[in-house]
Coordinates of C-alpha atoms and ligand atoms in Angstrom, one line a residue:
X220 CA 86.0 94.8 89.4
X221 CA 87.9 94.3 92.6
X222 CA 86.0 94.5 96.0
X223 CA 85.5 96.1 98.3
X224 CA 84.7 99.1 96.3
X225 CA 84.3 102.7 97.6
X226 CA 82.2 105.6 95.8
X227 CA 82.7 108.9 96.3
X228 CA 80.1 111.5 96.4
X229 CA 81.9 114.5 94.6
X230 CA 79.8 116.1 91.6
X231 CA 78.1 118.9 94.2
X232 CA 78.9 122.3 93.2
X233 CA 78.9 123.5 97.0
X234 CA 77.2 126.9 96.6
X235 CA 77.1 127.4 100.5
X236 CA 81.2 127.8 99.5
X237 CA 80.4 130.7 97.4
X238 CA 83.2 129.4 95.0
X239 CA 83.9 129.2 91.1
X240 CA 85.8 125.7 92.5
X241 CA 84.0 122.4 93.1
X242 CA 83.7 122.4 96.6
X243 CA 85.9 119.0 96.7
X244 CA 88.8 120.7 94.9
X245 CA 89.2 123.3 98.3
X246 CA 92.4 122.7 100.2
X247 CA 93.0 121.5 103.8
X248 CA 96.3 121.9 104.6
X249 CA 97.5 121.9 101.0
X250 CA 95.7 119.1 99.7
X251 CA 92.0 119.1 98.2
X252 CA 90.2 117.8 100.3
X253 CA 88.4 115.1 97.9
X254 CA 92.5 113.5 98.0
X255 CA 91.6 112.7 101.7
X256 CA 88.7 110.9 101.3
X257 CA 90.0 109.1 98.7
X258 CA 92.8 108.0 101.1
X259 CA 90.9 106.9 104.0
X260 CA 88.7 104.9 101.4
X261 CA 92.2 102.9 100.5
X262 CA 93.2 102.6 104.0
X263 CA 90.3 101.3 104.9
X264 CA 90.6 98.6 102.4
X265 CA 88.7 99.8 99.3
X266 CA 90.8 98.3 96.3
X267 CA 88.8 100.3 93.4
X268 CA 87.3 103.6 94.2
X269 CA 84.8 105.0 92.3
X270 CA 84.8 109.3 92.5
X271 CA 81.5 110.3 91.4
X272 CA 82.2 114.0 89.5
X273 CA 79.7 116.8 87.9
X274 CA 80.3 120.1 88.4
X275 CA 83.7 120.9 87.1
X276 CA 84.5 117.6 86.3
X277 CA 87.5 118.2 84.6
X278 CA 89.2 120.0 87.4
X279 CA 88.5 117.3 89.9
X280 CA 89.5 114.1 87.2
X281 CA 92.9 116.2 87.0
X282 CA 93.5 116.3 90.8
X283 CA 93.3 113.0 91.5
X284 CA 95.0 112.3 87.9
X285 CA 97.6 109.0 88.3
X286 CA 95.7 107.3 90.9
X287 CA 95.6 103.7 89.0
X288 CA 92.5 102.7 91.7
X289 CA 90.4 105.8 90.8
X290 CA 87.8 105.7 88.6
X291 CA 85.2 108.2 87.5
X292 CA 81.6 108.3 87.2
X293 CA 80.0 110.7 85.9
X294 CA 76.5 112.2 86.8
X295 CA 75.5 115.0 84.6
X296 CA 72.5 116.6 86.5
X297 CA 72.9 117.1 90.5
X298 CA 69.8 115.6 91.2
X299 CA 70.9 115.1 94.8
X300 CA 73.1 112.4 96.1
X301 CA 70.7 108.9 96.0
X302 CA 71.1 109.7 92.3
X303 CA 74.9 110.1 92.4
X304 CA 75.0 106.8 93.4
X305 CA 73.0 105.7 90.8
X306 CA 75.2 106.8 88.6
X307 CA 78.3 104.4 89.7
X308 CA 75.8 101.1 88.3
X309 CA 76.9 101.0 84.6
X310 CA 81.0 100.4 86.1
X311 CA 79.4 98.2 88.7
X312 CA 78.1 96.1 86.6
X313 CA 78.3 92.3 87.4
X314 CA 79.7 93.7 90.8
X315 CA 78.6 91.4 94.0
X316 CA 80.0 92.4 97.5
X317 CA 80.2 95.5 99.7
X318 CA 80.3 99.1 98.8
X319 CA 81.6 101.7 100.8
X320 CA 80.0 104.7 100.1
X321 CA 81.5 108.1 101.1
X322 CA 81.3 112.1 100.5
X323 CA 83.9 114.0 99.4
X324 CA 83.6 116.8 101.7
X325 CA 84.8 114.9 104.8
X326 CA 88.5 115.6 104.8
X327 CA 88.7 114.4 108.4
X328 CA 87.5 110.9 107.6
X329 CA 90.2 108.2 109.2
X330 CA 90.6 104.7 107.8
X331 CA 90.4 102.8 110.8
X332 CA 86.7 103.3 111.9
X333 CA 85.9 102.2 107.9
X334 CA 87.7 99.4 108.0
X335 CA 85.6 98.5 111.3
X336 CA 82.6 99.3 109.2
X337 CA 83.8 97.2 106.5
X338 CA 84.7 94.0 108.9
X339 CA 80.9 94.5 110.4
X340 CA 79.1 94.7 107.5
X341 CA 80.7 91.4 106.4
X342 CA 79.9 89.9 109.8
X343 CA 76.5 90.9 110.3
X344 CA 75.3 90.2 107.1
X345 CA 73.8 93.3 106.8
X346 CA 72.8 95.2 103.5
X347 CA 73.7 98.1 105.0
X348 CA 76.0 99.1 107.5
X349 CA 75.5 103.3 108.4
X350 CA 78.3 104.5 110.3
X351 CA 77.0 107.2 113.1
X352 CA 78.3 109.7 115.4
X353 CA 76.8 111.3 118.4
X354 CA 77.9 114.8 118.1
X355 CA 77.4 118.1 120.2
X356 CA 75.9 120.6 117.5
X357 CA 74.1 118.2 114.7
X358 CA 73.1 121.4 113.4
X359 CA 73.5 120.4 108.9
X360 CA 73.4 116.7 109.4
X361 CA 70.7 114.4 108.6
X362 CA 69.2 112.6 112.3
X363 CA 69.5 109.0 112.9
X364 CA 65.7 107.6 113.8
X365 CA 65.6 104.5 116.2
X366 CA 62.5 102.4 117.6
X367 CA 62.3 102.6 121.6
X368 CA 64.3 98.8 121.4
X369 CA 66.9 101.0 119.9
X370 CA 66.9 100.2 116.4
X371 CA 67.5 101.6 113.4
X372 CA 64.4 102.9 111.3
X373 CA 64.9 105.9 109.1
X374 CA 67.4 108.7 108.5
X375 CA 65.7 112.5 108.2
X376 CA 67.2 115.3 106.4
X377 CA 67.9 118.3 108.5
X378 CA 65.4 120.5 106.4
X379 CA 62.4 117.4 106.7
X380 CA 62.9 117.5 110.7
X381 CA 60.2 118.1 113.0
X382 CA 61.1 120.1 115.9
X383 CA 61.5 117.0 118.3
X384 CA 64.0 115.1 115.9
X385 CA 66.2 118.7 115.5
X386 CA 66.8 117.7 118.9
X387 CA 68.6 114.4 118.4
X388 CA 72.5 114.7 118.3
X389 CA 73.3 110.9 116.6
X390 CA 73.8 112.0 113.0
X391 CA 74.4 110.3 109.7
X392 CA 77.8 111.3 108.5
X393 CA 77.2 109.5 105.0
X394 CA 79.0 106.6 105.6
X395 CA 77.6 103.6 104.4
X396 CA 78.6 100.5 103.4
X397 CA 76.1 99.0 100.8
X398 CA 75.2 95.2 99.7
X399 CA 75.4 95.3 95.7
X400 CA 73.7 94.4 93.8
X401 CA 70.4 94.9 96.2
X402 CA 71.2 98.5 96.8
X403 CA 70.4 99.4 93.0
X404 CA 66.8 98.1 93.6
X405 CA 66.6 100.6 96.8
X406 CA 68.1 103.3 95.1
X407 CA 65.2 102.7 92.0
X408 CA 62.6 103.2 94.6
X409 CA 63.9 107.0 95.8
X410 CA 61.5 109.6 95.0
X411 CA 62.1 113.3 95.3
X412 CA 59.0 113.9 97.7
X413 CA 61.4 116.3 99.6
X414 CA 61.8 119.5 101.1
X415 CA 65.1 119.8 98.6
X416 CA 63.1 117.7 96.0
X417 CA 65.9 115.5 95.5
X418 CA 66.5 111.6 95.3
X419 CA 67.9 111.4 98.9
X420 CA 70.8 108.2 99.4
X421 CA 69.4 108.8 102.8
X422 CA 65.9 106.8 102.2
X423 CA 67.9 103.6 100.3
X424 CA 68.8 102.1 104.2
X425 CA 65.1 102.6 105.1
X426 CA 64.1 100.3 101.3
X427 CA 66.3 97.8 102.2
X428 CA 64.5 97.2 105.8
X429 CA 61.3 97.5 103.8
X430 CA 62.8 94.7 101.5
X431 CA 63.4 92.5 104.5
X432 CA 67.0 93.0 104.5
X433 CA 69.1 93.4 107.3
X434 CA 70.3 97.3 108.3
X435 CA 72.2 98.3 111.4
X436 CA 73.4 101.4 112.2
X437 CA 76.6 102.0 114.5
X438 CA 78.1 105.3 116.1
X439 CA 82.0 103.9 115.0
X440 CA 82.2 107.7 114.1
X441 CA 83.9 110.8 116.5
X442 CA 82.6 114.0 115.9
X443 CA 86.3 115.1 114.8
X444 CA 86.0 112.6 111.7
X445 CA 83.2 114.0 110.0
X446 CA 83.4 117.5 109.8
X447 CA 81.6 118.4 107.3
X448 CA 82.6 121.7 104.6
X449 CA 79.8 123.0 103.4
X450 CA 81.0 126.8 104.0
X451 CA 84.0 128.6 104.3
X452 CA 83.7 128.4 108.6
X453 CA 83.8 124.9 107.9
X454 CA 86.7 124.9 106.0
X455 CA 88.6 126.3 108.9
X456 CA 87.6 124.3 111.3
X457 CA 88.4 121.4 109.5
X458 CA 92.0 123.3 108.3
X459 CA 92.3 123.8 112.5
X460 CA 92.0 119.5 113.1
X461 CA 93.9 118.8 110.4
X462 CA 96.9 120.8 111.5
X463 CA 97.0 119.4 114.8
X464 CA 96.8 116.1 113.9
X465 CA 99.8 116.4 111.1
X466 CA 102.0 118.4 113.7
X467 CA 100.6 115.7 116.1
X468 CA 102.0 113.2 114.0
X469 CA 105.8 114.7 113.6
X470 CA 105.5 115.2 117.5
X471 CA 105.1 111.7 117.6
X472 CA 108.3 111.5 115.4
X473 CA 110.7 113.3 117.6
X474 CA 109.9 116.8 116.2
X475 CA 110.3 119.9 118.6
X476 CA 107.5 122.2 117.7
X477 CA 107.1 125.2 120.3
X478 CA 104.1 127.0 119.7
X479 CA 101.6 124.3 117.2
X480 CA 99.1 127.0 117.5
X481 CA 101.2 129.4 115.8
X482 CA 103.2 127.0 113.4
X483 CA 101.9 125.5 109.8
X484 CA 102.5 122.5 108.3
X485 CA 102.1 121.6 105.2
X486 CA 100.9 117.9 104.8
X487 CA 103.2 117.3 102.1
X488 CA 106.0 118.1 104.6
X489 CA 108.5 115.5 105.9
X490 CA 110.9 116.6 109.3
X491 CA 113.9 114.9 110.5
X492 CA 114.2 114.1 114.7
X493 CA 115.3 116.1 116.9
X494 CA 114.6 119.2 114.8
X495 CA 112.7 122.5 116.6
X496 CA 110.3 124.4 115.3
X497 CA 109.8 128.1 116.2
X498 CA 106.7 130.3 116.5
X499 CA 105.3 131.6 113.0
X500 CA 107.0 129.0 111.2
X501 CA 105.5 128.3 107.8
X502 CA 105.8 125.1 106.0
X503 CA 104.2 125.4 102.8
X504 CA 103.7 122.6 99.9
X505 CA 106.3 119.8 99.7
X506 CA 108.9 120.5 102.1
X507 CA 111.8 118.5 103.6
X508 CA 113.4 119.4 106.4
X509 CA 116.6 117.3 108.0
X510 CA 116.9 116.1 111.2
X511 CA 118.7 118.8 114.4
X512 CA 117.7 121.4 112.1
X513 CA 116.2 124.9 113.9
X514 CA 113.4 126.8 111.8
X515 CA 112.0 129.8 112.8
X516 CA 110.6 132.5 113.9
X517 CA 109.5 133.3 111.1
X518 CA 111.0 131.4 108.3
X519 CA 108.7 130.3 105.6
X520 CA 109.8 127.1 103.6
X521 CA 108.3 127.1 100.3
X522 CA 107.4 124.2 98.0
X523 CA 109.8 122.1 96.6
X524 CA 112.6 123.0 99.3
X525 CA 115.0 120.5 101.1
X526 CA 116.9 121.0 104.0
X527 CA 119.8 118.6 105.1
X528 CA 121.0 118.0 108.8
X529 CA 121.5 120.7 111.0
X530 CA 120.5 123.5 109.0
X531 CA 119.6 126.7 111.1
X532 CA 117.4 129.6 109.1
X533 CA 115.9 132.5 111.5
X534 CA 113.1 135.5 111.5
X535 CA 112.0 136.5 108.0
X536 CA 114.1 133.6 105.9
X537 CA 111.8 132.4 102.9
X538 CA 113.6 129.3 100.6
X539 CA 111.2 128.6 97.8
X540 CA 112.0 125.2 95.5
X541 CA 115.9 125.5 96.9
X542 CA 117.9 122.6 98.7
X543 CA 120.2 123.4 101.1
X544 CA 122.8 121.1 102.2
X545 CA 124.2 120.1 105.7
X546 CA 124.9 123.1 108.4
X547 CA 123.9 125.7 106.1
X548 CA 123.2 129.0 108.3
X549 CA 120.6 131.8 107.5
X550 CA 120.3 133.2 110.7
X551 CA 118.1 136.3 109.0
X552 CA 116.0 138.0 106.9
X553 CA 117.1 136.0 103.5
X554 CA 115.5 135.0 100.2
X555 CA 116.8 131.6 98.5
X556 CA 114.8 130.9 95.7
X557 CA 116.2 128.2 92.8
X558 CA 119.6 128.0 95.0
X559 CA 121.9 125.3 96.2
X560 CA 123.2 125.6 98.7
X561 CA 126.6 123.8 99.6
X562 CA 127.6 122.5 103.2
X563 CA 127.9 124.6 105.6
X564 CA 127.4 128.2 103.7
X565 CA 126.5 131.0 106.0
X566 CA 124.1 133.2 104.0
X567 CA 123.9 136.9 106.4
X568 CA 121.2 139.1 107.0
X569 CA 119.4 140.4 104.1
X570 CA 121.2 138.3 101.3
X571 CA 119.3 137.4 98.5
X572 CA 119.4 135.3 95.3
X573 CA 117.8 137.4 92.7
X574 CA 116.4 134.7 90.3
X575 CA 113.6 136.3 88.8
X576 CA 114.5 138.7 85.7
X577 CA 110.6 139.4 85.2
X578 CA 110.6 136.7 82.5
X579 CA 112.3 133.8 84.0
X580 CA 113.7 132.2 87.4
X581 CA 117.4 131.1 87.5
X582 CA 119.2 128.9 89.4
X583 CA 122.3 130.2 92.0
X584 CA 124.4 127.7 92.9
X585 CA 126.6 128.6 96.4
X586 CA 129.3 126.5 97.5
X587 CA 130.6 124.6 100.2
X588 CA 131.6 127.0 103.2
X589 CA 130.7 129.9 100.8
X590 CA 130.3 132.9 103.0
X591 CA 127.7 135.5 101.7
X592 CA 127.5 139.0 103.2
X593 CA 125.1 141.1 104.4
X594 CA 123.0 142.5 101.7
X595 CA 124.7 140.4 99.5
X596 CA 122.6 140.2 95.8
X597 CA 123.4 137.4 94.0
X598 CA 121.7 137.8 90.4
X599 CA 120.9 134.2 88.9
X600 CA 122.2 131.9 86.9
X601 CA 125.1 132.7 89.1
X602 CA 127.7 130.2 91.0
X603 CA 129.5 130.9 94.2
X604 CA 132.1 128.7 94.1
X605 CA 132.8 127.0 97.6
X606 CA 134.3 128.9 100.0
X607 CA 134.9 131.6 98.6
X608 CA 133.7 134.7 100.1
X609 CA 130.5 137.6 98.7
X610 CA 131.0 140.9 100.5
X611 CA 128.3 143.3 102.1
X612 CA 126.1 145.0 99.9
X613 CA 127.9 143.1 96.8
X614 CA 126.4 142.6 93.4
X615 CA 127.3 139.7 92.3
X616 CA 126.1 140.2 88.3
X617 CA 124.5 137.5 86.3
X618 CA 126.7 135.0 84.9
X619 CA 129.8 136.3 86.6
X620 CA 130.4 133.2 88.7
X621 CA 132.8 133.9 91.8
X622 CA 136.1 131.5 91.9
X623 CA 136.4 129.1 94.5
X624 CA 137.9 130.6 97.9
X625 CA 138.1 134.3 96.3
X626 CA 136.4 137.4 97.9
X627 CA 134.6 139.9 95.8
X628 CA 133.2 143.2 96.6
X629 CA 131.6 145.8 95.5
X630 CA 128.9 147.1 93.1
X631 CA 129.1 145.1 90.3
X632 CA 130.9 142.5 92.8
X633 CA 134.9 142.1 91.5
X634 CA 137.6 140.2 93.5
X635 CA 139.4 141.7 96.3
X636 CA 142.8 139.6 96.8
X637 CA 142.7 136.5 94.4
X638 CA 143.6 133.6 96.4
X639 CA 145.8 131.3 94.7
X640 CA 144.2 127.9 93.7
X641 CA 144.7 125.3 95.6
Ligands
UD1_216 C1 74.3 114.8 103.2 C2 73.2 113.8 103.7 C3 73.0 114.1 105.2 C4 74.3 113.9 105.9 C5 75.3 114.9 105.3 C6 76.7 114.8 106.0 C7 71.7 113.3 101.9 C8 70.4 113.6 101.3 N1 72.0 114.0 103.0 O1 73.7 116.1 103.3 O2 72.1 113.1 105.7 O3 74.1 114.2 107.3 O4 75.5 114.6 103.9 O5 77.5 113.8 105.4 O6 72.4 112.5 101.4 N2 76.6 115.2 95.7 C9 76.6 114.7 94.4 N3 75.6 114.8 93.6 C10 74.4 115.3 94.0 C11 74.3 115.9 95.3 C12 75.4 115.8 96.1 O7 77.7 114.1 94.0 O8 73.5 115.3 93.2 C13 77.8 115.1 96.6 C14 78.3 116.4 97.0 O9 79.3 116.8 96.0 C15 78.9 116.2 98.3 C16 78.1 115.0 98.9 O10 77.4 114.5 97.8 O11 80.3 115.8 98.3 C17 77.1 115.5 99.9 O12 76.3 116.5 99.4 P1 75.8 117.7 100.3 O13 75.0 118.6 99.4 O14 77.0 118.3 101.0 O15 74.9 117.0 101.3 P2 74.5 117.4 102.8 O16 73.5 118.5 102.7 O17 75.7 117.7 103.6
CA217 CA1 77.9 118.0 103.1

């Protein structure tokens, strides 16, 4: 096994989620949020990660499916998360070195302070290295205890608190990196002497000091990283961080966006330089927008779209799974779905490609410098052939593909002055 490992704590059913979904499997920004973790856990250096799964196992292997470094352990009774752990030993095995240990319902978690917790624990020597944060509302975490010198003696859950240690706001945001193989002997002395009656991973730091062994715990943590979802307000929140750090991020890469409070993007989404974003823009699922392109208000890009350079699409214009080309203009109220789109096309105001029949979705292809007209309906598999022109309020009938540089009109669409061909 390749070092440093990282487990995942991910077999919870999250019931404070009122869900049928393992809590892990809930989306931030598109992406279930156990895909996060899992990412900062390879950032941070992890080189085999271990996802510990239970409740709807299946569902959880599949969405993290094709990840060669991801393996599974599986724990079959939530017993609480000391036993999680536990599970991991049988694929640790012959395992010496550090494991980072991590819960899946931090989506916020960053590689950088883990890889600082990582370099430390190596440093220091130290069986366990607990990664804290000093937050404003510690309300749901478990309280970091320290000696009057300052140092580290015990973690208490939330629900074992007196009232005096509610009161302290540095908080263990279960991030631990662990010494194997002396972290199975801590973990075989957890009892479930509890107010949740479980085996807490929370008293393992506090065996290792009782075994001699060195334990430090540092506040490398910002509040921000380790927002916890246990509940649907907490799913928001974290939604709300996430969203301003991706739009942050295309900011950073030359991206106009206008109003990020009232813009969505999708963190799937990729967005050329120099391209502006208008209010109530929606960028859903894998997106791919050019660079000097304008979106919005309004539009909503939908998964599996591309747009080349320059591309302008206004108020109420939805492309789902299309691509269209360089200089393509829909300035209003559209629908593209299954198209492409040729350079330069100007699709007008309230033009749509119908390409569902009610049994199956078609593809419409539009050519180069194609113009479509208002109210244009294009019913798919259809092709527009480039530059020809689609009057208003034409039907353009399934199959009947429109001759390059013609101009039809009419309901069912039918050429108006055949150009000659070229
Ligand atoms: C845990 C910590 C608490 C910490 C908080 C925030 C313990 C006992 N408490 O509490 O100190 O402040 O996280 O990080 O560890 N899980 C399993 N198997 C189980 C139980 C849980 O895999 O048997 C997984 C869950 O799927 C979840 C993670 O462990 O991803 C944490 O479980 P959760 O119930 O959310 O723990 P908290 O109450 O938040
Ligand atoms: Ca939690």
């Amino acid at each position: 096994m390749q070092g440093p490992v990282a487990i995942i704590l991910a077999a919870g059913h999250g019931k404070r989620m009122k869900s049928d979904k393992a809590k892990v499997l809930h989306e931030v920004c598109g992406r279930p949020m156990i895909r996060y973790v899992v990412e900062a856990a390879r950032g941070a250096g992890a080189k085999t990660i271990l996802v510990v799964v239970g409740y709807a196992a299946d569902q959880v292997r599949e969405a993290l499916a094709g990840e060669p470094d991801v393996l599974f352990a599986t724990q079959t009774r939530q017993l609480g998360t000391g036993d999680a752990v536990k599970s991991c030993r049988p694929l640790l095995e012959g395992y010496e070195g550090p494991a980072l240990v991590l819960v899946g319902d931090e989506p916020l978690l960053r590689p950088e302070p883990l890889a600082d917790l990582l370099d430390r624990q190596a440093t220091e020597g130290a069986a366990c290295l607990l990664g804290t944060a000093v937050v404003p509302d510690p309300m749901g975490f478990g309280r970091i205890l320290r000696d009057s010198a300052g140092r580290f003696l015990r973690i208490v859950e939330e629900r074992d608190c007196t009232p005096e240690e509610k009161l302290l706001r540095e908080v263990n945001p279960s991030c631990y990196v662990f010494e194997l193989p002396v972290l199975w002997e801590a973990l075989d002395k957890l009892d479930t002497g509890n107010a949740q009656g479980e085996y807490y991973l929370t008293d393992a730091p506090h065996w290792l000091q009782t075994f001699g062994r060195k334990v430090l715990a540092l506040a490398v943590l910002e509040p921000n990283d380790i927002l916890g979802v246990n509940a649907r307000q907490h799913l928001a929140q974290a939604n709300a961080v996430m969203q301003a750090r991706i739009q942050d991020h295309w900011m950073t890469e030359g991206v106009t966006i206008v109003d990020p409070r009232n813009t969505y993007v999708d963190g799937r989404a990729t967005i050329g330089r120099d391209t502006v974003i208008y209010p109530f823009s929606v960028l859903s699922g894998t997106v791919t927008v050019g660079a000097n392109c304008k979106i919005g208000p309004f539009t909503h890009l939908r998964d599996g779209t591309t747009l080349g350079d320059g591309v302008e699409l206004g108020a109420f214009v939805e492309v789902n799974r299309s691509r269209l080309e360089e200089g393509v203009i829909a300035r209003h109220l559209a629908y593209l779905g299954d198209a492409h789109v040729g350079p330069f096309a100007n699709i007008g105001a309230t033009a749509v490609t119908a390409n569902f029949d009610g049994r199956t979705k078609s593809p419409t292809e539009i050519g180069a410098r194609a113009q479509i007209g208002s109210g244009a309906i294009l019913i798919a598999p259809v092709e527009i052939g480039p530059g020809a022109t689609v009057g208003a309020n034409a039907v353009v009938a399934k199959g009947q593909d429109v001759a390059p540089n013609s101009t039809v009109v009419g309901v069912p669409a039918r050429p108006l002055i055949p150009k000659a061909n070229p």
